[in-house]
mmCIF file of C-alpha atoms and ligand atoms in Angstrom:
data_model
loop_
_atom_site.group_PDB
_atom_site.id
_atom_site.type_symbol
_atom_site.label_atom_id
_atom_site.label_comp_id
_atom_site.label_asym_id
_atom_site.label_seq_id
_atom_site.Cartn_x
_atom_site.Cartn_y
_atom_site.Cartn_z
ATOM 1 C CA MET A 7 134.584 80.780 107.300
ATOM 2 C CA ALA A 8 137.787 82.632 107.357
ATOM 3 C CA SER A 9 138.172 86.092 105.845
ATOM 4 C CA GLY A 10 140.485 86.636 102.981
ATOM 5 C CA HIS A 11 140.247 86.957 99.226
ATOM 6 C CA HIS A 12 138.018 84.660 97.371
ATOM 7 C CA GLN A 13 136.980 84.174 93.692
ATOM 8 C CA THR A 14 133.901 82.442 92.563
ATOM 9 C CA ASP A 15 131.162 82.335 89.964
ATOM 10 C CA VAL A 16 128.406 83.861 91.955
ATOM 11 C CA VAL A 17 128.366 85.762 95.280
ATOM 12 C CA ILE A 18 124.973 85.724 96.971
ATOM 13 C CA VAL A 19 124.244 88.416 99.429
ATOM 14 C CA GLY A 20 121.976 87.153 102.056
ATOM 15 C CA ALA A 21 121.476 83.604 103.403
ATOM 16 C CA GLY A 22 117.721 83.891 104.053
ATOM 17 C CA PRO A 23 115.394 81.037 102.582
ATOM 18 C CA VAL A 24 115.617 82.614 99.231
ATOM 19 C CA GLY A 25 119.429 83.062 99.353
ATOM 20 C CA LEU A 26 119.802 79.381 100.253
ATOM 21 C CA PHE A 27 117.557 78.145 97.543
ATOM 22 C CA THR A 28 119.482 80.313 95.107
ATOM 23 C CA VAL A 29 122.639 78.261 95.946
ATOM 24 C CA PHE A 30 120.827 75.163 94.924
ATOM 25 C CA GLU A 31 119.636 76.631 91.709
ATOM 26 C CA CYS A 32 123.062 78.001 90.829
ATOM 27 C CA GLY A 33 124.419 74.584 91.548
ATOM 28 C CA MET A 34 121.984 72.971 89.086
ATOM 29 C CA VAL A 35 123.379 75.115 86.277
ATOM 30 C CA ARG A 36 126.990 74.328 87.592
ATOM 31 C CA LEU A 37 127.755 77.669 89.165
ATOM 32 C CA ASP A 38 129.734 77.720 92.249
ATOM 33 C CA CYS A 39 128.612 80.141 95.072
ATOM 34 C CA HIS A 40 129.939 81.955 98.054
ATOM 35 C CA VAL A 41 127.212 83.301 100.444
ATOM 36 C CA VAL A 42 127.555 86.211 102.745
ATOM 37 C CA ASP A 43 125.118 86.989 105.780
ATOM 38 C CA VAL A 44 125.627 89.710 108.390
ATOM 39 C CA LEU A 45 123.786 87.392 110.749
ATOM 40 C CA ASP A 46 125.696 84.620 112.647
ATOM 41 C CA ASP A 47 123.204 81.894 111.329
ATOM 42 C CA ALA A 48 121.600 81.254 107.971
ATOM 43 C CA GLY A 49 117.949 81.634 107.622
ATOM 44 C CA GLY A 50 117.094 85.310 107.483
ATOM 45 C CA GLN A 51 113.702 86.263 108.928
ATOM 46 C CA CYS A 52 112.751 82.535 109.448
ATOM 47 C CA THR A 53 115.664 82.096 111.861
ATOM 48 C CA ALA A 54 115.861 85.474 113.399
ATOM 49 C CA LEU A 55 112.218 86.369 113.716
ATOM 50 C CA TYR A 56 109.926 83.214 113.816
ATOM 51 C CA PRO A 57 111.902 79.919 114.043
ATOM 52 C CA GLU A 58 109.071 78.113 116.014
ATOM 53 C CA LYS A 59 106.185 79.476 113.859
ATOM 54 C CA PRO A 60 104.622 76.979 111.418
ATOM 55 C CA ILE A 61 104.548 78.016 107.707
ATOM 56 C CA TYR A 62 101.623 76.494 105.704
ATOM 57 C CA ASP A 63 102.288 77.684 102.243
ATOM 58 C CA ILE A 64 105.482 75.915 101.221
ATOM 59 C CA PRO A 65 104.615 73.603 98.430
ATOM 60 C CA GLY A 66 104.714 69.992 99.534
ATOM 61 C CA PHE A 67 104.762 70.738 103.201
ATOM 62 C CA PRO A 68 101.306 71.070 104.742
ATOM 63 C CA LYS A 69 102.945 72.550 107.692
ATOM 64 C CA VAL A 70 106.721 73.262 108.553
ATOM 65 C CA ASP A 71 108.404 75.189 111.267
ATOM 66 C CA ALA A 72 110.526 78.087 109.993
ATOM 67 C CA ALA A 73 113.578 76.691 111.474
ATOM 68 C CA GLU A 74 112.957 73.267 109.975
ATOM 69 C CA LEU A 75 112.513 74.725 106.626
ATOM 70 C CA ILE A 76 115.963 76.425 106.925
ATOM 71 C CA VAL A 77 117.616 73.141 107.990
ATOM 72 C CA ARG A 78 116.075 71.449 104.868
ATOM 73 C CA LEU A 79 117.099 74.299 102.573
ATOM 74 C CA LYS A 80 120.706 74.065 103.931
ATOM 75 C CA ALA A 81 120.714 70.337 103.334
ATOM 76 C CA GLN A 82 119.511 70.788 99.860
ATOM 77 C CA ALA A 83 122.095 73.424 99.070
ATOM 78 C CA ALA A 84 124.818 71.471 100.667
ATOM 79 C CA ALA A 85 125.250 69.132 97.525
ATOM 80 C CA PHE A 86 126.669 72.118 95.737
ATOM 81 C CA LYS A 87 129.282 72.903 98.577
ATOM 82 C CA PRO A 88 128.690 76.550 98.997
ATOM 83 C CA VAL A 89 131.164 78.656 101.035
ATOM 84 C CA TYR A 90 129.382 80.601 103.747
ATOM 85 C CA HIS A 91 130.627 83.920 105.310
ATOM 86 C CA LEU A 92 128.477 84.351 108.135
ATOM 87 C CA GLY A 93 128.535 87.393 110.638
ATOM 88 C CA GLU A 94 129.717 89.483 107.820
ATOM 89 C CA GLN A 95 127.962 92.495 106.251
ATOM 90 C CA VAL A 96 128.622 93.098 102.551
ATOM 91 C CA GLN A 97 129.403 96.826 102.443
ATOM 92 C CA SER A 98 130.745 97.853 99.132
ATOM 93 C CA LEU A 99 130.367 96.730 95.611
ATOM 94 C CA GLU A 100 132.805 97.759 92.901
ATOM 95 C CA ALA A 101 133.035 96.850 89.080
ATOM 96 C CA LEU A 102 136.397 95.602 88.084
ATOM 97 C CA SER A 103 137.719 95.214 84.528
ATOM 98 C CA GLY A 104 136.924 91.945 82.714
ATOM 99 C CA GLY A 105 133.345 91.892 83.801
ATOM 100 C CA PHE A 106 134.177 91.000 87.367
ATOM 101 C CA TRP A 107 132.519 92.403 90.532
ATOM 102 C CA LYS A 108 134.347 92.903 93.916
ATOM 103 C CA LEU A 109 132.474 92.817 97.202
ATOM 104 C CA THR A 110 134.037 93.829 100.373
ATOM 105 C CA THR A 111 132.575 92.927 103.761
ATOM 106 C CA ALA A 112 132.922 94.985 107.051
ATOM 107 C CA LYS A 113 135.446 92.509 108.317
ATOM 108 C CA GLY A 114 137.528 92.890 105.189
ATOM 109 C CA THR A 115 136.799 89.778 103.380
ATOM 110 C CA VAL A 116 136.989 90.377 99.597
ATOM 111 C CA LEU A 117 134.983 88.356 97.033
ATOM 112 C CA GLN A 118 135.398 88.563 93.395
ATOM 113 C CA ALA A 119 132.680 87.120 91.010
ATOM 114 C CA ARG A 120 131.259 87.460 87.607
ATOM 115 C CA ALA A 121 127.765 87.735 88.903
ATOM 116 C CA VAL A 122 126.244 88.865 92.209
ATOM 117 C CA ILE A 123 122.720 87.800 93.376
ATOM 118 C CA VAL A 124 121.294 89.993 95.983
ATOM 119 C CA ALA A 125 118.919 88.073 98.285
ATOM 120 C CA ALA A 126 119.010 90.575 101.100
ATOM 121 C CA GLY A 127 115.457 90.500 102.154
ATOM 122 C CA VAL A 128 114.461 93.480 103.976
ATOM 123 C CA GLY A 129 118.121 94.684 104.078
ATOM 124 C CA ALA A 130 119.472 95.588 107.511
ATOM 125 C CA PHE A 131 116.744 94.854 110.041
ATOM 126 C CA GLY A 132 116.531 95.294 113.572
ATOM 127 C CA PRO A 133 113.953 95.903 116.298
ATOM 128 C CA ASN A 134 112.453 99.312 117.085
ATOM 129 C CA ARG A 135 113.709 99.701 120.661
ATOM 130 C CA PRO A 136 111.512 101.542 123.271
ATOM 131 C CA PRO A 137 113.230 104.630 124.600
ATOM 132 C CA LEU A 138 113.807 103.409 128.034
ATOM 133 C CA GLU A 139 116.823 104.561 130.142
ATOM 134 C CA GLY A 140 119.293 101.776 130.693
ATOM 135 C CA ILE A 141 117.371 99.096 128.602
ATOM 136 C CA GLU A 142 120.712 97.957 126.785
ATOM 137 C CA ALA A 143 121.880 96.508 130.120
ATOM 138 C CA PHE A 144 119.034 94.034 130.089
ATOM 139 C CA GLU A 145 118.856 93.294 126.414
ATOM 140 C CA GLY A 146 119.482 89.609 125.650
ATOM 141 C CA ARG A 147 119.212 88.693 129.321
ATOM 142 C CA SER A 148 115.783 89.747 130.392
ATOM 143 C CA VAL A 149 114.645 92.025 127.636
ATOM 144 C CA PHE A 150 114.105 90.299 124.238
ATOM 145 C CA TYR A 151 112.899 91.531 121.006
ATOM 146 C CA TYR A 152 112.260 88.120 119.474
ATOM 147 C CA VAL A 153 111.218 84.785 120.801
ATOM 148 C CA THR A 154 113.515 82.222 119.536
ATOM 149 C CA GLN A 155 112.599 79.612 122.025
ATOM 150 C CA ARG A 156 109.280 79.695 123.654
ATOM 151 C CA GLU A 157 110.406 77.218 126.411
ATOM 152 C CA ASN A 158 112.797 79.864 127.719
ATOM 153 C CA PHE A 159 109.691 81.502 129.244
ATOM 154 C CA ARG A 160 108.109 78.729 130.955
ATOM 155 C CA ASP A 161 106.993 79.628 134.581
ATOM 156 C CA LYS A 162 108.336 83.260 134.060
ATOM 157 C CA ARG A 163 106.411 86.428 134.734
ATOM 158 C CA VAL A 164 106.264 87.840 131.129
ATOM 159 C CA VAL A 165 105.363 91.453 130.279
ATOM 160 C CA ILE A 166 104.661 92.012 126.561
ATOM 161 C CA ALA A 167 104.597 95.578 125.247
ATOM 162 C CA GLY A 168 102.955 96.468 121.871
ATOM 163 C CA GLY A 169 99.521 96.173 120.041
ATOM 164 C CA GLY A 170 100.329 94.251 116.829
ATOM 165 C CA ASP A 171 100.262 90.761 115.612
ATOM 166 C CA SER A 172 103.596 89.760 117.375
ATOM 167 C CA ALA A 173 102.442 91.072 120.648
ATOM 168 C CA VAL A 174 99.012 89.431 120.691
ATOM 169 C CA ASP A 175 100.190 86.101 119.177
ATOM 170 C CA TRP A 176 102.956 85.720 121.726
ATOM 171 C CA ALA A 177 100.640 86.680 124.506
ATOM 172 C CA LEU A 178 98.256 83.939 123.521
ATOM 173 C CA SER A 179 101.025 81.466 123.076
ATOM 174 C CA LEU A 180 102.982 82.180 126.274
ATOM 175 C CA ALA A 181 99.849 82.374 128.259
ATOM 176 C CA GLU A 182 99.933 78.474 128.157
ATOM 177 C CA ILE A 183 103.328 78.182 129.810
ATOM 178 C CA ALA A 184 104.188 81.383 131.595
ATOM 179 C CA ALA A 185 103.535 82.038 135.210
ATOM 180 C CA ARG A 186 101.916 85.300 134.308
ATOM 181 C CA VAL A 187 101.468 87.352 131.048
ATOM 182 C CA SER A 188 100.779 91.108 131.129
ATOM 183 C CA VAL A 189 100.170 92.997 127.962
ATOM 184 C CA ILE A 190 100.836 96.644 127.868
ATOM 185 C CA HIS A 191 99.399 98.716 125.126
ATOM 186 C CA ARG A 192 98.660 102.504 124.746
ATOM 187 C CA ARG A 193 95.145 101.856 123.477
ATOM 188 C CA ASP A 194 92.275 99.527 124.140
ATOM 189 C CA ARG A 195 92.156 98.529 120.494
ATOM 190 C CA PHE A 196 94.841 96.275 118.968
ATOM 191 C CA ARG A 197 96.258 96.176 115.333
ATOM 192 C CA ALA A 198 96.191 92.318 115.402
ATOM 193 C CA ALA A 199 94.119 89.911 113.448
ATOM 194 C CA PRO A 200 90.453 90.314 114.768
ATOM 195 C CA ASP A 201 90.234 86.628 115.700
ATOM 196 C CA SER A 202 93.569 86.858 117.807
ATOM 197 C CA GLU A 203 92.355 90.159 119.493
ATOM 198 C CA ALA A 204 89.028 88.409 120.389
ATOM 199 C CA ARG A 205 91.021 85.437 121.978
ATOM 200 C CA LEU A 206 93.168 87.899 123.840
ATOM 201 C CA LYS A 207 90.307 89.656 125.387
ATOM 202 C CA ALA A 208 88.605 86.321 126.277
ATOM 203 C CA LEU A 209 91.726 85.196 128.027
ATOM 204 C CA ALA A 210 91.764 88.572 129.859
ATOM 205 C CA ALA A 211 88.185 88.147 130.939
ATOM 206 C CA GLU A 212 88.968 84.616 132.387
ATOM 207 C CA GLY A 213 91.948 86.292 134.252
ATOM 208 C CA ARG A 214 94.549 84.255 132.370
ATOM 209 C CA ILE A 215 96.273 87.376 130.858
ATOM 210 C CA ASP A 216 96.461 90.972 132.384
ATOM 211 C CA LEU A 217 95.554 93.614 129.883
ATOM 212 C CA VAL A 218 97.382 96.815 130.993
ATOM 213 C CA VAL A 219 95.619 99.369 128.760
ATOM 214 C CA PRO A 220 95.924 102.410 128.075
ATOM 215 C CA TYR A 221 99.433 102.461 129.435
ATOM 216 C CA GLN A 222 102.910 102.927 128.070
ATOM 217 C CA LEU A 223 106.308 101.681 129.247
ATOM 218 C CA HIS A 224 107.857 104.225 131.611
ATOM 219 C CA SER A 225 110.985 102.586 133.180
ATOM 220 C CA LEU A 226 112.578 99.323 134.294
ATOM 221 C CA ASP A 227 113.673 98.124 137.862
ATOM 222 C CA GLY A 228 116.395 95.519 138.159
ATOM 223 C CA ALA A 229 120.205 95.027 138.323
ATOM 224 C CA GLY A 230 122.805 92.776 136.809
ATOM 225 C CA GLY A 231 120.938 92.330 133.518
ATOM 226 C CA GLN A 232 117.858 90.915 135.331
ATOM 227 C CA ILE A 233 114.664 93.099 135.475
ATOM 228 C CA THR A 234 112.431 92.892 138.573
ATOM 229 C CA ALA A 235 109.640 95.059 137.402
ATOM 230 C CA VAL A 236 108.379 97.050 134.542
ATOM 231 C CA ASN A 237 106.854 100.455 135.378
ATOM 232 C CA VAL A 238 104.175 101.857 133.111
ATOM 233 C CA ALA A 239 102.219 105.126 133.001
ATOM 234 C CA THR A 240 99.127 106.553 131.480
ATOM 235 C CA LEU A 241 99.337 109.637 129.230
ATOM 236 C CA ASP A 242 98.159 111.537 132.443
ATOM 237 C CA GLY A 243 101.068 110.259 134.426
ATOM 238 C CA VAL A 244 99.321 107.651 136.503
ATOM 239 C CA GLU A 245 101.985 105.059 137.233
ATOM 240 C CA LYS A 246 101.783 101.340 137.912
ATOM 241 C CA LYS A 247 104.474 98.729 138.821
ATOM 242 C CA ILE A 248 104.318 95.225 137.248
ATOM 243 C CA PRO A 249 106.659 92.744 138.846
ATOM 244 C CA ALA A 250 108.361 90.802 136.139
ATOM 245 C CA ASP A 251 111.074 88.469 135.077
ATOM 246 C CA VAL A 252 111.088 89.176 131.285
ATOM 247 C CA LEU A 253 110.037 92.120 128.989
ATOM 248 C CA LEU A 254 109.200 91.498 125.367
ATOM 249 C CA PRO A 255 108.783 94.772 123.487
ATOM 250 C CA PHE A 256 107.201 94.213 120.068
ATOM 251 C CA PHE A 257 107.205 97.515 118.320
ATOM 252 C CA GLY A 258 108.105 96.277 114.858
ATOM 253 C CA LEU A 259 111.149 96.236 112.780
ATOM 254 C CA SER A 260 113.182 99.073 111.507
ATOM 255 C CA MET A 261 114.219 98.199 108.042
ATOM 256 C CA SER A 262 116.708 99.856 105.586
ATOM 257 C CA LEU A 263 118.589 98.703 102.785
ATOM 258 C CA GLY A 264 121.852 99.495 104.520
ATOM 259 C CA PRO A 265 124.995 99.607 102.434
ATOM 260 C CA ILE A 266 123.098 98.249 99.461
ATOM 261 C CA ALA A 267 121.384 101.616 98.949
ATOM 262 C CA ASP A 268 124.806 102.983 97.862
ATOM 263 C CA TRP A 269 125.596 100.365 95.220
ATOM 264 C CA GLY A 270 124.199 102.514 92.333
ATOM 265 C CA LEU A 271 121.242 100.078 91.618
ATOM 266 C CA ALA A 272 117.814 101.491 90.592
ATOM 267 C CA LEU A 273 115.348 101.564 93.326
ATOM 268 C CA ASP A 274 111.534 101.242 93.327
ATOM 269 C CA ARG A 275 110.529 102.759 96.614
ATOM 270 C CA SER A 276 113.191 101.283 98.914
ATOM 271 C CA GLN A 277 113.487 98.078 97.058
ATOM 272 C CA LEU A 278 115.575 96.956 94.073
ATOM 273 C CA ALA A 279 113.896 97.354 90.746
ATOM 274 C CA VAL A 280 114.350 94.264 88.605
ATOM 275 C CA ASP A 281 113.051 92.780 85.338
ATOM 276 C CA PRO A 282 111.093 89.717 86.461
ATOM 277 C CA ALA A 283 111.932 87.950 83.159
ATOM 278 C CA THR A 284 115.616 87.809 84.174
ATOM 279 C CA MET A 285 115.789 89.198 87.836
ATOM 280 C CA ALA A 286 118.382 91.609 86.425
ATOM 281 C CA THR A 287 118.796 94.841 88.403
ATOM 282 C CA SER A 288 119.831 98.096 86.625
ATOM 283 C CA ARG A 289 123.602 97.129 86.573
ATOM 284 C CA PRO A 290 124.598 94.149 84.270
ATOM 285 C CA GLY A 291 125.798 91.127 86.325
ATOM 286 C CA ILE A 292 123.856 92.133 89.524
ATOM 287 C CA PHE A 293 120.748 90.179 89.921
ATOM 288 C CA ALA A 294 118.266 90.292 92.882
ATOM 289 C CA VAL A 295 115.705 87.824 94.328
ATOM 290 C CA GLY A 296 113.274 87.467 97.257
ATOM 291 C CA ASP A 297 111.840 90.173 99.516
ATOM 292 C CA ILE A 298 114.314 92.795 98.424
ATOM 293 C CA VAL A 299 112.945 93.081 94.862
ATOM 294 C CA ALA A 300 110.126 95.067 93.372
ATOM 295 C CA TYR A 301 108.279 94.451 89.957
ATOM 296 C CA PRO A 302 104.621 94.753 89.087
ATOM 297 C CA GLY A 303 102.700 91.882 90.874
ATOM 298 C CA LYS A 304 105.605 91.035 93.243
ATOM 299 C CA LEU A 305 104.404 88.751 96.148
ATOM 300 C CA LYS A 306 106.500 88.806 99.268
ATOM 301 C CA LEU A 307 106.358 85.103 99.711
ATOM 302 C CA ILE A 308 109.059 82.573 100.236
ATOM 303 C CA LEU A 309 107.625 80.453 97.272
ATOM 304 C CA THR A 310 107.773 83.442 94.946
ATOM 305 C CA GLY A 311 111.422 83.843 95.940
ATOM 306 C CA PHE A 312 112.199 80.296 95.145
ATOM 307 C CA ALA A 313 110.908 80.749 91.567
ATOM 308 C CA GLU A 314 112.939 83.971 91.211
ATOM 309 C CA ALA A 315 116.116 82.140 92.369
ATOM 310 C CA ALA A 316 115.629 79.623 89.424
ATOM 311 C CA ILE A 317 115.339 82.544 86.986
ATOM 312 C CA ALA A 318 118.252 84.414 88.412
ATOM 313 C CA ALA A 319 120.579 81.452 88.354
ATOM 314 C CA ARG A 320 119.871 80.831 84.671
ATOM 315 C CA SER A 321 120.530 84.656 84.039
ATOM 316 C CA ALA A 322 123.857 84.396 85.797
ATOM 317 C CA TYR A 323 124.755 81.318 83.692
ATOM 318 C CA ALA A 324 123.978 83.092 80.398
ATOM 319 C CA LEU A 325 126.206 85.970 81.551
ATOM 320 C CA ILE A 326 129.038 83.850 82.614
ATOM 321 C CA HIS A 327 128.955 81.348 79.811
ATOM 322 C CA PRO A 328 127.626 83.299 76.812
ATOM 323 C CA GLU A 329 129.394 80.757 74.426
ATOM 324 C CA THR A 330 127.557 77.650 75.742
ATOM 325 C CA PRO A 331 123.801 78.222 75.943
ATOM 326 C CA LEU A 332 122.192 76.319 78.783
ATOM 327 C CA HIS A 333 120.546 73.134 77.791
ATOM 328 C CA PHE A 334 117.325 73.041 79.776
ATOM 329 C CA GLU A 335 117.053 69.967 82.098
ATOM 330 C CA TYR A 336 114.730 68.874 84.789
ATOM 331 C CA SER A 337 116.419 67.881 88.154
ATOM 332 C CA THR A 338 114.980 64.474 87.537
ATOM 333 C CA THR A 339 117.189 64.173 84.468
ATOM 334 C CA ALA A 340 120.154 66.204 85.749
ATOM 335 C CA GLY A 341 120.196 64.715 89.246
ATOM 336 C CA VAL A 342 122.346 66.395 92.036
ATOM 337 C CA PRO A 343 125.957 65.358 93.133
ATOM 338 C CA GLY A 344 125.857 62.671 95.838
ATOM 339 C CA ALA A 345 122.114 61.766 95.494
HETATM 340 C C1 FAD B 23 106.423 86.696 111.440
HETATM 341 C C2 FAD B 23 106.553 86.340 109.898
HETATM 342 C C3 FAD B 23 105.791 85.327 109.374
HETATM 343 C C4 FAD B 23 105.924 85.062 108.054
HETATM 344 N N1 FAD B 23 105.219 84.048 107.502
HETATM 345 C C5 FAD B 23 105.366 83.766 106.208
HETATM 346 C C6 FAD B 23 104.679 82.575 105.611
HETATM 347 O O1 FAD B 23 103.742 81.895 106.257
HETATM 348 N N2 FAD B 23 104.936 82.301 104.280
HETATM 349 C C7 FAD B 23 105.766 82.984 103.594
HETATM 350 O O2 FAD B 23 105.997 82.691 102.315
HETATM 351 N N3 FAD B 23 106.441 84.043 104.018
HETATM 352 C C8 FAD B 23 106.310 84.394 105.349
HETATM 353 N N4 FAD B 23 106.991 85.453 105.879
HETATM 354 C C9 FAD B 23 107.900 86.247 104.915
HETATM 355 C C10 FAD B 23 109.147 85.353 104.643
HETATM 356 O O3 FAD B 23 109.883 85.170 105.863
HETATM 357 C C11 FAD B 23 109.980 86.266 103.803
HETATM 358 O O4 FAD B 23 109.331 86.396 102.475
HETATM 359 C C12 FAD B 23 111.348 85.621 103.514
HETATM 360 O O5 FAD B 23 112.125 85.500 104.712
HETATM 361 C C13 FAD B 23 112.124 86.322 102.447
HETATM 362 O O6 FAD B 23 113.359 85.725 102.255
HETATM 363 P P1 FAD B 23 114.689 86.349 101.695
HETATM 364 O O7 FAD B 23 115.601 85.343 101.757
HETATM 365 O O8 FAD B 23 114.318 87.233 100.541
HETATM 366 O O9 FAD B 23 114.984 87.484 102.741
HETATM 367 P P2 FAD B 23 115.375 87.402 104.308
HETATM 368 O O10 FAD B 23 114.691 86.267 104.997
HETATM 369 O O11 FAD B 23 114.999 88.699 104.893
HETATM 370 O O12 FAD B 23 116.899 87.190 104.512
HETATM 371 C C14 FAD B 23 117.743 88.280 103.899
HETATM 372 C C15 FAD B 23 119.151 88.003 104.595
HETATM 373 O O13 FAD B 23 120.004 88.946 104.053
HETATM 374 C C16 FAD B 23 120.870 89.448 104.934
HETATM 375 N N5 FAD B 23 121.520 90.745 104.598
HETATM 376 C C17 FAD B 23 120.779 91.844 104.310
HETATM 377 N N6 FAD B 23 121.637 92.848 103.919
HETATM 378 C C18 FAD B 23 122.939 92.249 103.978
HETATM 379 C C19 FAD B 23 124.252 92.758 103.697
HETATM 380 N N7 FAD B 23 124.474 94.050 103.290
HETATM 381 N N8 FAD B 23 125.307 91.873 103.865
HETATM 382 C C20 FAD B 23 125.026 90.671 104.332
HETATM 383 N N9 FAD B 23 123.887 90.124 104.554
HETATM 384 C C21 FAD B 23 122.735 90.934 104.434
HETATM 385 C C22 FAD B 23 120.014 89.501 106.281
HETATM 386 O O14 FAD B 23 120.856 89.474 107.416
HETATM 387 C C23 FAD B 23 119.122 88.354 106.055
HETATM 388 O O15 FAD B 23 119.611 87.199 106.737
HETATM 389 C C24 FAD B 23 106.857 85.774 107.189
HETATM 390 C C25 FAD B 23 107.629 86.860 107.838
HETATM 391 C C26 FAD B 23 107.414 87.084 109.173
HETATM 392 C C27 FAD B 23 108.230 88.281 109.634
#
């Protein structure tokens, strides 16, 4: 969507699962939305971090892949014709006269609205990078921080570094299709689910996974974006070379609120403090939903975020149309456009 100057009822910051469902809930109370996300695709953590993982706790779906859930949420929101601004980070939030808010993105897009619903999840997130000299030259070509398509690793020699759930889960999964999987960890003990760790060690005992412990990443060999080997070392400096096509470092995510921290909103540790009865933040007209919020009993689950979206949309409606109280209707009565 082009940059420029836009006016709408509600700006939603973040097109993760909760932001997408917020579009739907706003639509149900006849509020138009623009949605902004810094990533190039909608879907938040579901798309960026685990598109091929099945989710089991979405009501009505015994099992749904994260990417599939996003496709369905976008389809559900489409009835209300949201305008997406993808690949744009919202940087500033400014109060205008007349109860309007002005948001400006890093690319200069200006959005003006009566209400803002912040659905920014964990804020600005990115992988923790291992401090290896020259690693940038291989990133996105033979060094990956997320697995978006498992098939890309078929018949490859894969080196996985890390000791948490992602490292162990992907080692187990890729061992089924890769030519070789080596797992490097600085300790013999893993921080993964005990059952997964047991399966990892069983596959290692069968010779189907190489456990390279206790070692740490030391350097990379390769050229033109393609690694040829991962060099590892013990704390005592004993080195070892592992021939490899791909390195997957899984050292967790660095998360920060990013520019949102400067919007003058009350925080509860590094999350936005909200009143769960309305999803209102400390600034009137700014609401928040999903992983970014904190209140007593908050569960960081997609389904909780969906319920928060319904509450926030009704609160935004009450702010924008104080003269016409909302008549509560079920979707079975109200219907949706085009259905
Ligand atoms: C591996 C893994 C497995 C999971 N499994 C489950 C599960 O089984 N069930 C479950 O319920 N939950 C699960 N979760 C958690 C679930 O993914 C989150 O609860 C959910 O993604 C939160 O949705 P959200 O829309 O609030 O935030 P997010 O998905 O984090 O989306 C927020 C979006 O906001 C954008 N953003 C942030 N700041 C800005 C800004 N300033 N400008 C523009 N855009 C911005 C981000 O780019 C992002 O796209 C899992 C999480 C992970 C990592």
